[in-house]
mmCIF file of C-alpha atoms and ligand atoms in Angstrom:
data_model
loop_
_atom_site.group_PDB
_atom_site.id
_atom_site.type_symbol
_atom_site.label_atom_id
_atom_site.label_comp_id
_atom_site.label_asym_id
_atom_site.label_seq_id
_atom_site.Cartn_x
_atom_site.Cartn_y
_atom_site.Cartn_z
ATOM 1 C CA MET X 163 130.141 164.549 165.064
ATOM 2 C CA ARG X 164 127.295 166.933 163.450
ATOM 3 C CA ILE X 165 124.038 165.254 164.147
ATOM 4 C CA LEU X 166 120.693 166.945 162.478
ATOM 5 C CA VAL X 167 117.501 167.010 164.563
ATOM 6 C CA ALA X 168 115.172 167.267 162.302
ATOM 7 C CA TYR X 169 111.476 167.842 163.896
ATOM 8 C CA GLU X 170 107.249 168.387 162.821
ATOM 9 C CA SER X 171 106.106 170.872 165.114
ATOM 10 C CA ARG X 172 101.906 171.755 164.531
ATOM 11 C CA TYR X 173 101.470 173.617 167.793
ATOM 12 C CA GLY X 174 105.223 173.303 169.339
ATOM 13 C CA ALA X 175 105.317 171.236 171.619
ATOM 14 C CA THR X 176 107.716 168.763 169.825
ATOM 15 C CA GLU X 177 109.946 171.916 168.756
ATOM 16 C CA GLY X 178 110.148 171.887 172.212
ATOM 17 C CA ILE X 179 111.750 168.104 172.205
ATOM 18 C CA ALA X 180 113.813 168.254 169.537
ATOM 19 C CA ARG X 181 115.413 171.494 171.275
ATOM 20 C CA ARG X 182 115.789 169.437 174.373
ATOM 21 C CA ILE X 183 117.541 166.197 172.760
ATOM 22 C CA GLY X 184 119.912 169.405 170.202
ATOM 23 C CA GLU X 185 120.570 170.750 173.607
ATOM 24 C CA VAL X 186 121.451 167.631 175.859
ATOM 25 C CA LEU X 187 123.045 165.909 172.642
ATOM 26 C CA ILE X 188 125.325 169.515 172.923
ATOM 27 C CA GLN X 189 126.296 169.166 176.203
ATOM 28 C CA GLN X 190 127.450 165.587 175.749
ATOM 29 C CA GLY X 191 130.153 166.761 173.456
ATOM 30 C CA LEU X 192 128.561 166.719 170.016
ATOM 31 C CA SER X 193 127.632 169.198 167.993
ATOM 32 C CA ALA X 194 123.943 169.097 166.937
ATOM 33 C CA ASP X 195 121.346 171.294 164.084
ATOM 34 C CA VAL X 196 118.099 171.463 165.320
ATOM 35 C CA VAL X 197 115.971 172.195 162.821
ATOM 36 C CA ARG X 198 112.063 171.823 161.190
ATOM 37 C CA ALA X 199 112.814 168.915 158.783
ATOM 38 C CA ARG X 200 110.295 170.914 155.500
ATOM 39 C CA ASP X 201 113.046 173.818 156.338
ATOM 40 C CA ALA X 202 115.605 171.224 155.909
ATOM 41 C CA ARG X 203 117.783 171.943 153.157
ATOM 42 C CA SER X 204 120.315 169.432 152.854
ATOM 43 C CA VAL X 205 121.663 166.220 154.364
ATOM 44 C CA GLU X 206 125.301 166.219 153.100
ATOM 45 C CA GLY X 207 128.155 166.926 156.416
ATOM 46 C CA TYR X 208 125.817 165.287 159.124
ATOM 47 C CA ASP X 209 127.320 161.978 161.108
ATOM 48 C CA ALA X 210 123.796 160.552 162.326
ATOM 49 C CA PHE X 211 119.948 161.719 162.253
ATOM 50 C CA VAL X 212 117.622 162.337 164.825
ATOM 51 C CA ILE X 213 113.996 163.060 163.181
ATOM 52 C CA GLY X 214 110.881 163.379 165.406
ATOM 53 C CA SER X 215 107.159 164.442 164.591
ATOM 54 C CA ALA X 216 104.301 165.310 165.890
ATOM 55 C CA VAL X 217 101.240 162.749 166.446
ATOM 56 C CA PHE X 218 97.896 163.935 164.564
ATOM 57 C CA ILE X 219 95.541 161.034 164.186
ATOM 58 C CA GLY X 220 97.775 158.119 164.446
ATOM 59 C CA SER X 221 100.051 159.358 161.898
ATOM 60 C CA TRP X 222 103.268 162.029 161.701
ATOM 61 C CA MET X 223 102.819 165.142 159.741
ATOM 62 C CA ARG X 224 103.835 165.196 155.960
ATOM 63 C CA GLU X 225 105.910 167.205 156.334
ATOM 64 C CA ALA X 226 108.065 164.739 158.637
ATOM 65 C CA VAL X 227 106.968 161.826 156.651
ATOM 66 C CA ASP X 228 108.196 163.405 153.480
ATOM 67 C CA PHE X 229 112.278 164.630 153.969
ATOM 68 C CA VAL X 230 112.527 161.118 155.296
ATOM 69 C CA LYS X 231 111.620 160.557 152.210
ATOM 70 C CA ARG X 232 112.828 163.093 150.444
ATOM 71 C CA ASN X 233 116.608 161.873 152.296
ATOM 72 C CA ALA X 234 116.261 157.961 152.770
ATOM 73 C CA PRO X 235 119.080 157.529 151.077
ATOM 74 C CA ALA X 236 121.115 159.631 153.195
ATOM 75 C CA LEU X 237 119.693 158.499 156.178
ATOM 76 C CA ALA X 238 119.353 155.253 155.821
ATOM 77 C CA ALA X 239 123.297 155.676 155.740
ATOM 78 C CA ARG X 240 124.493 156.606 159.172
ATOM 79 C CA PRO X 241 122.618 156.403 162.356
ATOM 80 C CA ALA X 242 119.655 157.289 162.386
ATOM 81 C CA TRP X 243 116.518 157.201 165.721
ATOM 82 C CA LEU X 244 113.227 158.612 165.820
ATOM 83 C CA PHE X 245 110.908 160.094 167.716
ATOM 84 C CA SER X 246 106.733 160.745 168.521
ATOM 85 C CA SER X 247 105.582 163.495 170.247
ATOM 86 C CA GLY X 248 102.215 162.085 171.201
ATOM 87 C CA PRO X 249 100.156 160.897 173.969
ATOM 88 C CA ILE X 250 98.741 163.782 175.641
ATOM 89 C CA GLY X 251 96.801 162.730 179.297
ATOM 90 C CA ASP X 252 98.266 161.476 182.999
ATOM 91 C CA GLU X 253 97.141 157.620 181.914
ATOM 92 C CA LYS X 254 99.827 155.976 181.089
ATOM 93 C CA VAL X 255 97.838 152.239 180.204
ATOM 94 C CA ASP X 256 94.866 152.534 178.239
ATOM 95 C CA PRO X 257 91.316 151.274 178.674
ATOM 96 C CA ARG X 258 93.076 147.593 177.392
ATOM 97 C CA GLY X 259 95.677 147.690 179.696
ATOM 98 C CA ARG X 260 98.139 148.299 177.156
ATOM 99 C CA ASP X 261 101.344 151.586 178.773
ATOM 100 C CA VAL X 262 100.168 153.813 176.228
ATOM 101 C CA LYS X 263 103.730 155.007 175.317
ATOM 102 C CA GLU X 264 103.445 151.529 173.457
ATOM 103 C CA SER X 265 99.381 151.895 172.252
ATOM 104 C CA ALA X 266 100.922 155.728 170.826
ATOM 105 C CA VAL X 267 103.761 154.455 168.504
ATOM 106 C CA PRO X 268 102.111 156.007 165.106
ATOM 107 C CA LYS X 269 101.444 153.877 161.873
ATOM 108 C CA THR X 270 104.117 156.064 159.957
ATOM 109 C CA ILE X 271 107.029 154.742 162.079
ATOM 110 C CA ALA X 272 106.710 150.406 160.170
ATOM 111 C CA GLU X 273 106.696 151.723 157.045
ATOM 112 C CA LEU X 274 109.308 154.051 158.257
ATOM 113 C CA GLN X 275 111.642 151.599 160.356
ATOM 114 C CA LYS X 276 111.685 149.802 156.480
ATOM 115 C CA LEU X 277 113.114 152.818 155.215
ATOM 116 C CA LEU X 278 115.548 153.794 156.922
ATOM 117 C CA ALA X 279 116.040 150.939 160.033
ATOM 118 C CA PRO X 280 116.551 153.356 161.940
ATOM 119 C CA ARG X 281 118.642 152.626 165.651
ATOM 120 C CA GLY X 282 115.877 152.810 167.653
ATOM 121 C CA HIS X 283 112.006 154.727 168.419
ATOM 122 C CA ALA X 284 110.882 156.882 171.392
ATOM 123 C CA VAL X 285 107.558 158.189 171.956
ATOM 124 C CA PHE X 286 107.126 161.302 174.278
ATOM 125 C CA PHE X 287 103.995 163.115 175.977
ATOM 126 C CA GLY X 288 103.667 165.955 174.278
ATOM 127 C CA ALA X 289 101.625 169.192 174.954
ATOM 128 C CA LEU X 290 98.474 170.403 174.278
ATOM 129 C CA ASP X 291 97.209 174.050 175.110
ATOM 130 C CA ARG X 292 93.950 173.647 173.810
ATOM 131 C CA LYS X 293 93.903 177.816 172.734
ATOM 132 C CA LYS X 294 96.272 177.346 170.448
ATOM 133 C CA LEU X 295 93.528 174.959 167.920
ATOM 134 C CA ARG X 296 92.698 175.715 164.820
ATOM 135 C CA LEU X 297 90.556 174.587 162.446
ATOM 136 C CA PRO X 298 89.711 171.140 162.406
ATOM 137 C CA ASP X 299 91.928 170.222 165.206
ATOM 138 C CA SER X 300 89.954 172.254 167.478
ATOM 139 C CA LEU X 301 86.637 170.908 166.673
ATOM 140 C CA ILE X 302 88.138 166.857 166.789
ATOM 141 C CA MET X 303 89.154 168.375 170.372
ATOM 142 C CA GLY X 304 85.832 169.991 171.006
ATOM 143 C CA MET X 305 84.726 166.246 171.000
ATOM 144 C CA PRO X 306 83.424 165.801 174.714
ATOM 145 C CA ALA X 307 85.847 162.398 174.460
ATOM 146 C CA PHE X 308 88.456 164.357 174.274
ATOM 147 C CA ALA X 309 87.574 167.549 176.860
ATOM 148 C CA LYS X 310 89.802 166.205 179.587
ATOM 149 C CA TYR X 311 93.590 166.578 177.477
ATOM 150 C CA ASP X 312 94.335 170.313 177.665
ATOM 151 C CA GLY X 313 97.981 170.556 179.148
ATOM 152 C CA ASP X 314 102.083 170.263 179.150
ATOM 153 C CA PHE X 315 101.939 165.936 179.566
ATOM 154 C CA ARG X 316 106.341 166.217 178.151
ATOM 155 C CA ASP X 317 108.250 164.390 180.773
ATOM 156 C CA TRP X 318 111.876 166.017 180.026
ATOM 157 C CA ASP X 319 113.419 163.145 182.513
ATOM 158 C CA ASP X 320 112.342 160.817 179.941
ATOM 159 C CA ILE X 321 113.048 163.099 176.608
ATOM 160 C CA THR X 322 116.628 163.810 178.678
ATOM 161 C CA GLY X 323 118.027 159.900 179.639
ATOM 162 C CA TRP X 324 116.104 159.338 175.477
ATOM 163 C CA ALA X 325 118.863 162.014 174.530
ATOM 164 C CA GLU X 326 121.707 160.729 176.868
ATOM 165 C CA MET X 327 121.358 157.141 175.889
ATOM 166 C CA VAL X 328 121.443 158.407 171.918
ATOM 167 C CA ALA X 329 124.772 160.259 172.483
ATOM 168 C CA GLY X 330 126.659 157.214 173.996
ATOM 169 C CA GLU X 331 125.177 155.215 171.164
ATOM 170 C CA LEU X 332 127.192 157.523 169.440
ATOM 171 C CA ALA X 333 130.476 158.038 171.825
ATOM 172 C CA PRO X 334 131.854 155.083 169.915
ATOM 173 C CA VAL X 335 131.377 156.314 166.396
ATOM 174 C CA ALA X 336 132.272 159.728 167.192
ATOM 175 C CA ALA X 337 136.147 158.515 168.420
ATOM 176 C CA ALA X 338 136.369 156.392 165.348
ATOM 177 C CA SER X 339 135.414 159.385 162.700
ATOM 178 C CA THR X 340 139.084 160.899 164.367
ATOM 179 C CA LEU X 341 140.993 157.969 163.756
ATOM 180 C CA GLU X 342 140.066 158.489 159.760
ATOM 181 C CA PRO X 343 142.802 159.149 157.643
HETATM 182 C C1 FMN F 414 93.518 166.378 167.050
HETATM 183 C C2 FMN F 414 94.488 166.529 167.524
HETATM 184 C C3 FMN F 414 94.764 164.749 166.590
HETATM 185 C C4 FMN F 414 95.300 164.373 167.498
HETATM 186 N N1 FMN F 414 96.147 162.785 167.441
HETATM 187 C C5 FMN F 414 96.972 161.859 168.418
HETATM 188 C C6 FMN F 414 97.543 160.851 168.555
HETATM 189 O O1 FMN F 414 96.537 160.154 166.827
HETATM 190 N N2 FMN F 414 97.818 159.958 169.436
HETATM 191 C C7 FMN F 414 98.798 160.622 170.072
HETATM 192 O O2 FMN F 414 99.732 160.258 170.109
HETATM 193 N N3 FMN F 414 98.186 161.753 169.493
HETATM 194 C C8 FMN F 414 97.586 162.588 169.188
HETATM 195 N N4 FMN F 414 97.682 164.684 169.718
HETATM 196 C C9 FMN F 414 98.231 164.898 170.707
HETATM 197 C C10 FMN F 414 99.151 165.255 169.876
HETATM 198 O O3 FMN F 414 100.583 164.894 169.066
HETATM 199 C C11 FMN F 414 99.982 166.172 170.640
HETATM 200 O O4 FMN F 414 99.504 167.513 171.175
HETATM 201 C C12 FMN F 414 101.637 166.756 170.677
HETATM 202 O O5 FMN F 414 102.522 167.250 171.115
HETATM 203 C C13 FMN F 414 101.205 167.949 169.279
HETATM 204 O O6 FMN F 414 102.821 168.460 168.919
HETATM 205 P P1 FMN F 414 103.083 169.851 168.603
HETATM 206 O O7 FMN F 414 102.786 171.066 169.381
HETATM 207 O O8 FMN F 414 104.580 169.679 168.383
HETATM 208 O O9 FMN F 414 102.275 170.673 167.349
HETATM 209 C C14 FMN F 414 95.986 165.063 168.787
HETATM 210 C C15 FMN F 414 96.421 166.139 169.126
HETATM 211 C C16 FMN F 414 95.293 166.782 167.973
HETATM 212 C C17 FMN F 414 95.102 167.772 168.670
#
């Protein structure tokens, strides 16, 4: 069973998450390729998909959305999972008392859910290294309200656990495909 982990990342945090997911899938006995979505030439030959993007101003990166739209029929025909990288910060609950991982679900996801009917969508805490920021992100993050956001908030146990769950859901599919003539 071959799985494509396709991601888009501007500063590297999401790439790290995608690579960890790929490692876990391989540790669980599956075959996984981890590829930047804009570089993914073909989705032919893959049995399942994990697709993720960094979130900027409430949306997935355009290249990740384009990848999904370009390949929607093939992706929708196989098991698929989505993940988003963002929010950042130590707070687990937002000012309105909602779980940050729920309030951080980007608006892109509703649109992609209609296209793919994925098996799931996970929000993972991301990372922000202010030294790496380019314009206009550096200006946005220079605003006083965002001054507290700096650091790596990725929760590797959370990411690993989710990837293990994906591998577990694929195990029966992998077993069935080996029985096909
Ligand atoms: C300008 C800017 C805007 C951001 N907007 C959001 C947002 O709307 N929601 C969110 O959850 N995270 C947001 N983030 C945090 C990023 O999603 C997070 O840093 C992510 O892990 C970056 O991934 P990358 O290093 O792969 O590019 C923003 C970060 C920057 C720099």
